[in-house]
mmCIF file of C-alpha atoms in Angstrom:
data_model
loop_
_atom_site.group_PDB
_atom_site.id
_atom_site.type_symbol
_atom_site.label_atom_id
_atom_site.label_comp_id
_atom_site.label_asym_id
_atom_site.label_seq_id
_atom_site.Cartn_x
_atom_site.Cartn_y
_atom_site.Cartn_z
ATOM 1 C CA ASP M 1 -118.062 -21.390 0.466
ATOM 2 C CA GLY M 2 -116.324 -18.167 0.329
ATOM 3 C CA GLY M 3 -114.839 -17.085 -3.093
ATOM 4 C CA ILE M 4 -114.867 -14.887 -6.143
ATOM 5 C CA THR M 5 -117.127 -15.650 -9.195
ATOM 6 C CA GLN M 6 -116.936 -14.261 -12.591
ATOM 7 C CA SER M 7 -119.104 -14.442 -15.224
ATOM 8 C CA PRO M 8 -119.567 -15.296 -18.235
ATOM 9 C CA LYS M 9 -116.642 -17.787 -18.698
ATOM 10 C CA TYR M 10 -116.892 -17.290 -22.302
ATOM 11 C CA LEU M 11 -117.878 -14.085 -24.135
ATOM 12 C CA PHE M 12 -118.047 -13.031 -27.612
ATOM 13 C CA ARG M 13 -118.354 -9.491 -28.991
ATOM 14 C CA LYS M 14 -118.666 -7.531 -32.163
ATOM 15 C CA GLU M 15 -116.561 -4.884 -32.922
ATOM 16 C CA GLY M 16 -117.756 -1.600 -31.862
ATOM 17 C CA GLN M 17 -119.659 -3.122 -28.968
ATOM 18 C CA ASN M 18 -119.196 -2.385 -25.223
ATOM 19 C CA VAL M 19 -119.262 -5.687 -23.041
ATOM 20 C CA THR M 20 -119.492 -5.872 -19.204
ATOM 21 C CA LEU M 21 -117.613 -8.536 -17.383
ATOM 22 C CA SER M 22 -119.154 -9.554 -13.648
ATOM 23 C CA CYS M 23 -116.907 -9.845 -10.782
ATOM 24 C CA GLU M 24 -118.490 -10.789 -7.345
ATOM 25 C CA GLN M 25 -116.894 -11.911 -4.218
ATOM 26 C CA ASN M 26 -118.424 -12.928 -0.791
ATOM 27 C CA LEU M 27 -114.790 -12.645 1.001
ATOM 28 C CA ASN M 28 -115.542 -9.423 2.707
ATOM 29 C CA HIS M 29 -112.677 -8.059 1.074
ATOM 30 C CA ASP M 30 -111.999 -4.352 0.849
ATOM 31 C CA ALA M 31 -109.643 -4.412 -2.302
ATOM 32 C CA MET M 32 -110.445 -5.780 -5.763
ATOM 33 C CA TYR M 33 -108.674 -5.805 -8.835
ATOM 34 C CA TRP M 34 -109.017 -6.426 -12.752
ATOM 35 C CA TYR M 35 -106.102 -7.928 -14.693
ATOM 36 C CA ARG M 36 -105.758 -8.933 -18.475
ATOM 37 C CA GLN M 37 -103.839 -11.795 -19.488
ATOM 38 C CA ASP M 38 -101.984 -12.160 -22.685
ATOM 39 C CA PRO M 39 -99.912 -15.235 -23.965
ATOM 40 C CA GLY M 40 -96.491 -14.593 -22.836
ATOM 41 C CA GLN M 41 -96.913 -11.428 -21.111
ATOM 42 C CA GLY M 42 -97.949 -12.338 -17.802
ATOM 43 C CA LEU M 43 -100.851 -10.257 -16.036
ATOM 44 C CA ARG M 44 -101.153 -6.643 -16.490
ATOM 45 C CA LEU M 45 -103.111 -4.537 -14.100
ATOM 46 C CA ILE M 46 -106.291 -2.704 -15.410
ATOM 47 C CA TYR M 47 -108.016 -0.988 -12.291
ATOM 48 C CA TYR M 48 -108.053 -1.477 -8.733
ATOM 49 C CA SER M 49 -110.298 -0.489 -6.066
ATOM 50 C CA GLN M 50 -109.298 -0.098 -2.324
ATOM 51 C CA ILE M 51 -112.657 0.712 -1.095
ATOM 52 C CA VAL M 52 -116.251 1.317 -2.262
ATOM 53 C CA ASN M 53 -116.945 4.143 -4.414
ATOM 54 C CA ASP M 54 -113.226 4.483 -5.127
ATOM 55 C CA PHE M 55 -110.946 2.917 -7.893
ATOM 56 C CA GLN M 56 -107.557 3.675 -9.467
ATOM 57 C CA LYS M 57 -106.185 3.210 -12.999
ATOM 58 C CA GLY M 58 -103.610 0.388 -13.164
ATOM 59 C CA ASP M 59 -101.024 0.226 -15.983
ATOM 60 C CA ILE M 60 -103.327 -0.302 -18.892
ATOM 61 C CA ALA M 61 -106.840 1.398 -18.141
ATOM 62 C CA GLU M 62 -107.146 2.812 -21.634
ATOM 63 C CA GLY M 63 -110.456 1.693 -23.149
ATOM 64 C CA TYR M 64 -111.788 0.204 -19.898
ATOM 65 C CA SER M 65 -114.043 1.306 -17.270
ATOM 66 C CA VAL M 66 -115.011 0.029 -13.844
ATOM 67 C CA SER M 67 -117.483 0.860 -10.981
ATOM 68 C CA ARG M 68 -117.434 -0.089 -7.381
ATOM 69 C CA GLU M 69 -121.065 0.637 -5.918
ATOM 70 C CA LYS M 70 -120.887 -2.257 -3.439
ATOM 71 C CA LYS M 71 -118.260 -3.927 -1.576
ATOM 72 C CA GLU M 72 -118.903 -7.356 -3.149
ATOM 73 C CA SER M 73 -119.152 -6.311 -6.832
ATOM 74 C CA PHE M 74 -116.443 -4.838 -9.367
ATOM 75 C CA PRO M 75 -117.903 -5.048 -12.896
ATOM 76 C CA LEU M 76 -115.421 -4.141 -15.675
ATOM 77 C CA THR M 77 -116.641 -2.550 -19.000
ATOM 78 C CA VAL M 78 -114.751 -3.229 -22.170
ATOM 79 C CA THR M 79 -115.437 -0.383 -24.399
ATOM 80 C CA SER M 80 -115.178 0.118 -28.450
ATOM 81 C CA ALA M 81 -112.098 2.247 -27.731
ATOM 82 C CA GLN M 82 -109.912 -0.791 -26.507
ATOM 83 C CA LYS M 83 -107.810 -1.477 -29.584
ATOM 84 C CA ASN M 84 -107.336 -5.214 -28.840
ATOM 85 C CA PRO M 85 -109.645 -6.427 -26.282
ATOM 86 C CA THR M 86 -109.349 -10.045 -27.010
ATOM 87 C CA ALA M 87 -107.716 -11.633 -23.853
ATOM 88 C CA PHE M 88 -108.483 -13.619 -20.921
ATOM 89 C CA TYR M 89 -109.537 -11.376 -17.762
ATOM 90 C CA LEU M 90 -109.067 -12.102 -14.240
ATOM 91 C CA CYS M 91 -110.371 -10.571 -11.271
ATOM 92 C CA ALA M 92 -108.939 -10.626 -7.919
ATOM 93 C CA SER M 93 -109.598 -9.531 -4.327
ATOM 94 C CA SER M 94 -107.449 -9.190 -1.093
ATOM 95 C CA ILE M 95 -108.279 -8.032 2.484
ATOM 96 C CA GLY M 96 -106.415 -4.645 1.362
ATOM 97 C CA GLY M 97 -104.827 -2.044 3.790
ATOM 98 C CA GLY M 98 -101.414 -3.089 2.569
ATOM 99 C CA PRO M 99 -98.774 -4.648 2.753
ATOM 100 C CA TRP M 100 -99.427 -7.548 0.851
ATOM 101 C CA THR M 101 -100.864 -10.722 2.276
ATOM 102 C CA GLU M 102 -102.405 -12.812 -0.592
ATOM 103 C CA ALA M 103 -104.809 -12.163 -3.469
ATOM 104 C CA PHE M 104 -107.844 -14.435 -4.420
ATOM 105 C CA PHE M 105 -108.484 -14.875 -8.240
ATOM 106 C CA GLY M 106 -111.884 -15.816 -10.026
ATOM 107 C CA GLN M 107 -111.758 -18.392 -12.517
ATOM 108 C CA GLY M 108 -111.502 -15.965 -15.593
ATOM 109 C CA THR M 109 -113.633 -14.426 -18.436
ATOM 110 C CA ARG M 110 -112.225 -15.251 -22.157
ATOM 111 C CA LEU M 111 -113.229 -12.414 -24.170
ATOM 112 C CA THR M 112 -113.325 -12.904 -28.132
ATOM 113 C CA VAL M 113 -113.680 -10.019 -30.532
ATOM 114 C CA VAL M 114 -115.455 -11.507 -33.643
ATOM 115 C CA GLY Z 1 -88.651 0.813 -11.797
ATOM 116 C CA ASP Z 2 -90.057 -2.094 -9.957
ATOM 117 C CA SER Z 3 -90.263 -5.624 -11.660
ATOM 118 C CA VAL Z 4 -90.179 -9.196 -11.582
ATOM 119 C CA THR Z 5 -88.139 -11.402 -13.929
ATOM 120 C CA GLN Z 6 -88.679 -15.185 -14.140
ATOM 121 C CA MET Z 7 -87.028 -17.735 -16.158
ATOM 122 C CA GLU Z 8 -88.615 -18.230 -19.757
ATOM 123 C CA GLY Z 9 -90.351 -21.367 -20.767
ATOM 124 C CA PRO Z 10 -91.613 -23.464 -21.661
ATOM 125 C CA VAL Z 11 -89.990 -26.330 -19.180
ATOM 126 C CA THR Z 12 -90.515 -29.778 -20.210
ATOM 127 C CA LEU Z 13 -89.529 -32.560 -17.497
ATOM 128 C CA SER Z 14 -89.820 -36.237 -16.810
ATOM 129 C CA GLU Z 15 -91.903 -37.372 -13.838
ATOM 130 C CA GLU Z 16 -89.798 -37.533 -10.705
ATOM 131 C CA ALA Z 17 -87.421 -34.961 -12.124
ATOM 132 C CA PHE Z 18 -86.069 -31.910 -10.112
ATOM 133 C CA LEU Z 19 -87.722 -28.526 -10.889
ATOM 134 C CA THR Z 20 -86.314 -25.176 -10.507
ATOM 135 C CA ILE Z 21 -88.016 -21.945 -11.951
ATOM 136 C CA ASN Z 22 -85.902 -18.794 -11.238
ATOM 137 C CA CYS Z 23 -87.355 -15.754 -9.920
ATOM 138 C CA THR Z 24 -85.798 -12.295 -9.222
ATOM 139 C CA TYR Z 25 -87.176 -8.705 -8.241
ATOM 140 C CA THR Z 26 -86.352 -5.128 -8.503
ATOM 141 C CA ALA Z 27 -88.270 -3.318 -5.855
ATOM 142 C CA THR Z 28 -87.549 -0.685 -3.362
ATOM 143 C CA GLY Z 29 -88.415 -1.473 0.349
ATOM 144 C CA TYR Z 30 -89.399 -4.908 1.348
ATOM 145 C CA PRO Z 31 -91.980 -6.370 -0.898
ATOM 146 C CA SER Z 32 -93.959 -9.644 -0.039
ATOM 147 C CA LEU Z 33 -93.273 -12.557 -2.661
ATOM 148 C CA PHE Z 34 -95.611 -15.021 -3.948
ATOM 149 C CA TRP Z 35 -95.485 -17.986 -6.187
ATOM 150 C CA TYR Z 36 -99.014 -18.701 -8.123
ATOM 151 C CA VAL Z 37 -99.923 -21.352 -10.221
ATOM 152 C CA GLN Z 38 -102.543 -21.623 -13.049
ATOM 153 C CA TYR Z 39 -104.011 -24.816 -14.434
ATOM 154 C CA PRO Z 40 -105.464 -24.866 -17.849
ATOM 155 C CA GLY Z 41 -108.326 -22.415 -18.127
ATOM 156 C CA GLU Z 42 -108.498 -21.570 -14.784
ATOM 157 C CA GLY Z 43 -107.724 -18.447 -12.662
ATOM 158 C CA LEU Z 44 -104.517 -18.305 -10.451
ATOM 159 C CA GLN Z 45 -104.276 -20.123 -7.027
ATOM 160 C CA LEU Z 46 -101.571 -18.943 -4.503
ATOM 161 C CA LEU Z 47 -99.043 -21.904 -4.280
ATOM 162 C CA LEU Z 48 -96.841 -20.332 -1.452
ATOM 163 C CA LYS Z 49 -95.737 -17.009 0.093
ATOM 164 C CA ALA Z 50 -93.142 -15.322 1.919
ATOM 165 C CA THR Z 51 -93.085 -11.892 3.574
ATOM 166 C CA LYS Z 52 -89.774 -11.118 4.731
ATOM 167 C CA ALA Z 53 -86.232 -11.914 4.098
ATOM 168 C CA ASP Z 54 -85.113 -15.457 4.709
ATOM 169 C CA ASP Z 55 -88.621 -16.692 5.128
ATOM 170 C CA LYS Z 56 -89.267 -19.897 3.205
ATOM 171 C CA GLY Z 57 -92.731 -20.793 1.748
ATOM 172 C CA SER Z 58 -93.567 -24.278 1.023
ATOM 173 C CA ASN Z 59 -96.493 -26.138 -0.326
ATOM 174 C CA LYS Z 60 -97.451 -29.306 -1.934
ATOM 175 C CA GLY Z 61 -93.744 -30.245 -2.016
ATOM 176 C CA PHE Z 62 -92.892 -26.736 -3.643
ATOM 177 C CA GLU Z 63 -90.569 -24.594 -1.927
ATOM 178 C CA ALA Z 64 -89.044 -21.110 -2.192
ATOM 179 C CA THR Z 65 -87.002 -19.014 -0.179
ATOM 180 C CA TYR Z 66 -86.896 -15.053 0.173
ATOM 181 C CA ARG Z 67 -83.276 -14.017 -0.396
ATOM 182 C CA LYS Z 68 -82.778 -10.385 0.287
ATOM 183 C CA GLU Z 69 -78.924 -10.402 -0.772
ATOM 184 C CA THR Z 70 -79.741 -11.873 -4.341
ATOM 185 C CA THR Z 71 -83.348 -10.397 -4.724
ATOM 186 C CA SER Z 72 -84.493 -13.713 -5.388
ATOM 187 C CA PHE Z 73 -87.457 -16.288 -4.898
ATOM 188 C CA HIS Z 74 -86.755 -19.312 -6.926
ATOM 189 C CA LEU Z 75 -89.421 -22.175 -6.898
ATOM 190 C CA GLU Z 76 -88.223 -25.585 -6.411
ATOM 191 C CA LYS Z 77 -89.580 -29.183 -6.205
ATOM 192 C CA GLY Z 78 -87.657 -32.172 -5.779
ATOM 193 C CA SER Z 79 -89.964 -34.750 -7.507
ATOM 194 C CA VAL Z 80 -92.435 -33.522 -10.086
ATOM 195 C CA GLN Z 81 -95.790 -35.514 -11.442
ATOM 196 C CA VAL Z 82 -97.519 -35.124 -14.160
ATOM 197 C CA SER Z 83 -100.338 -32.982 -12.132
ATOM 198 C CA ASP Z 84 -97.751 -30.248 -11.610
ATOM 199 C CA SER Z 85 -98.287 -29.324 -15.437
ATOM 200 C CA ALA Z 86 -99.115 -25.495 -15.216
ATOM 201 C CA VAL Z 87 -98.144 -22.102 -15.767
ATOM 202 C CA TYR Z 88 -96.329 -20.689 -12.653
ATOM 203 C CA PHE Z 89 -96.176 -16.971 -11.912
ATOM 204 C CA CYS Z 90 -93.886 -15.314 -9.564
ATOM 205 C CA ALA Z 91 -95.368 -12.013 -8.010
ATOM 206 C CA TRP Z 92 -94.390 -9.412 -5.447
ATOM 207 C CA GLY Z 93 -96.526 -6.804 -3.762
ATOM 208 C CA GLY Z 94 -95.379 -3.572 -1.918
ATOM 209 C CA ASN Z 95 -97.248 -0.956 -0.008
ATOM 210 C CA ASP Z 96 -99.168 0.522 -3.380
ATOM 211 C CA TYR Z 97 -101.586 -1.991 -3.664
ATOM 212 C CA LYS Z 98 -100.469 -3.234 -6.859
ATOM 213 C CA LEU Z 99 -99.337 -6.939 -7.194
ATOM 214 C CA SER Z 100 -96.684 -7.172 -9.865
ATOM 215 C CA PHE Z 101 -96.337 -10.542 -11.805
ATOM 216 C CA GLY Z 102 -93.568 -11.969 -13.999
ATOM 217 C CA ALA Z 103 -94.548 -13.388 -17.496
ATOM 218 C CA GLY Z 104 -95.057 -16.948 -16.360
ATOM 219 C CA THR Z 105 -93.342 -20.236 -16.877
ATOM 220 C CA THR Z 106 -95.149 -23.046 -18.741
ATOM 221 C CA VAL Z 107 -94.222 -26.433 -17.254
ATOM 222 C CA THR Z 108 -95.026 -29.713 -18.666
ATOM 223 C CA VAL Z 109 -94.392 -33.017 -16.754
ATOM 224 C CA ARG Z 110 -94.261 -36.171 -19.084
ATOM 225 C CA ALA Z 111 -95.123 -39.430 -17.684
#
């Protein structure tokens, strides 16, 4: 079945460590996105990529980095520079090319800094 | 700037009650509008969508109509079930590859 797979579902990190969240899709979508979800704040866009080897900062990119070396994969690294990394992270993809039709979401990764 | 505002929750209802969640948007141009649903511990699923004015999206008994004159996309369901308990997000997408979300409304349906 086609879809988006995020791993791991739960992740614990010590302060000062970098951690990478995985996102893979087999929908043949050009565009991929990372969102952060905090209680009562909806979803905020971290980074997005419209095509392989290209990506743009979203609204809250500070302390995060991404890569898009393959169409299927868009990993997100939460660096030690992110002041408040504990959150629920959601990856999404869409056909791309605008205007918007639909975004498909993964099941999310819950990151906790301990 | 462009934004989405949706009704704050939480909303608690009894089974078979009528549900309305208000959503209004501020955007230039003619965005596409969406309602997403999130069940506990999961990602978001598309519930319904509308891509132009006066379009009505519908799915699983939920409906929403794209009202350009009032810049609204209110979600309605005539008779809710316990299984409709979830967080509902209104969203809009323009031509800049960004999908903007409202803050989400938590709905709890009691048997």
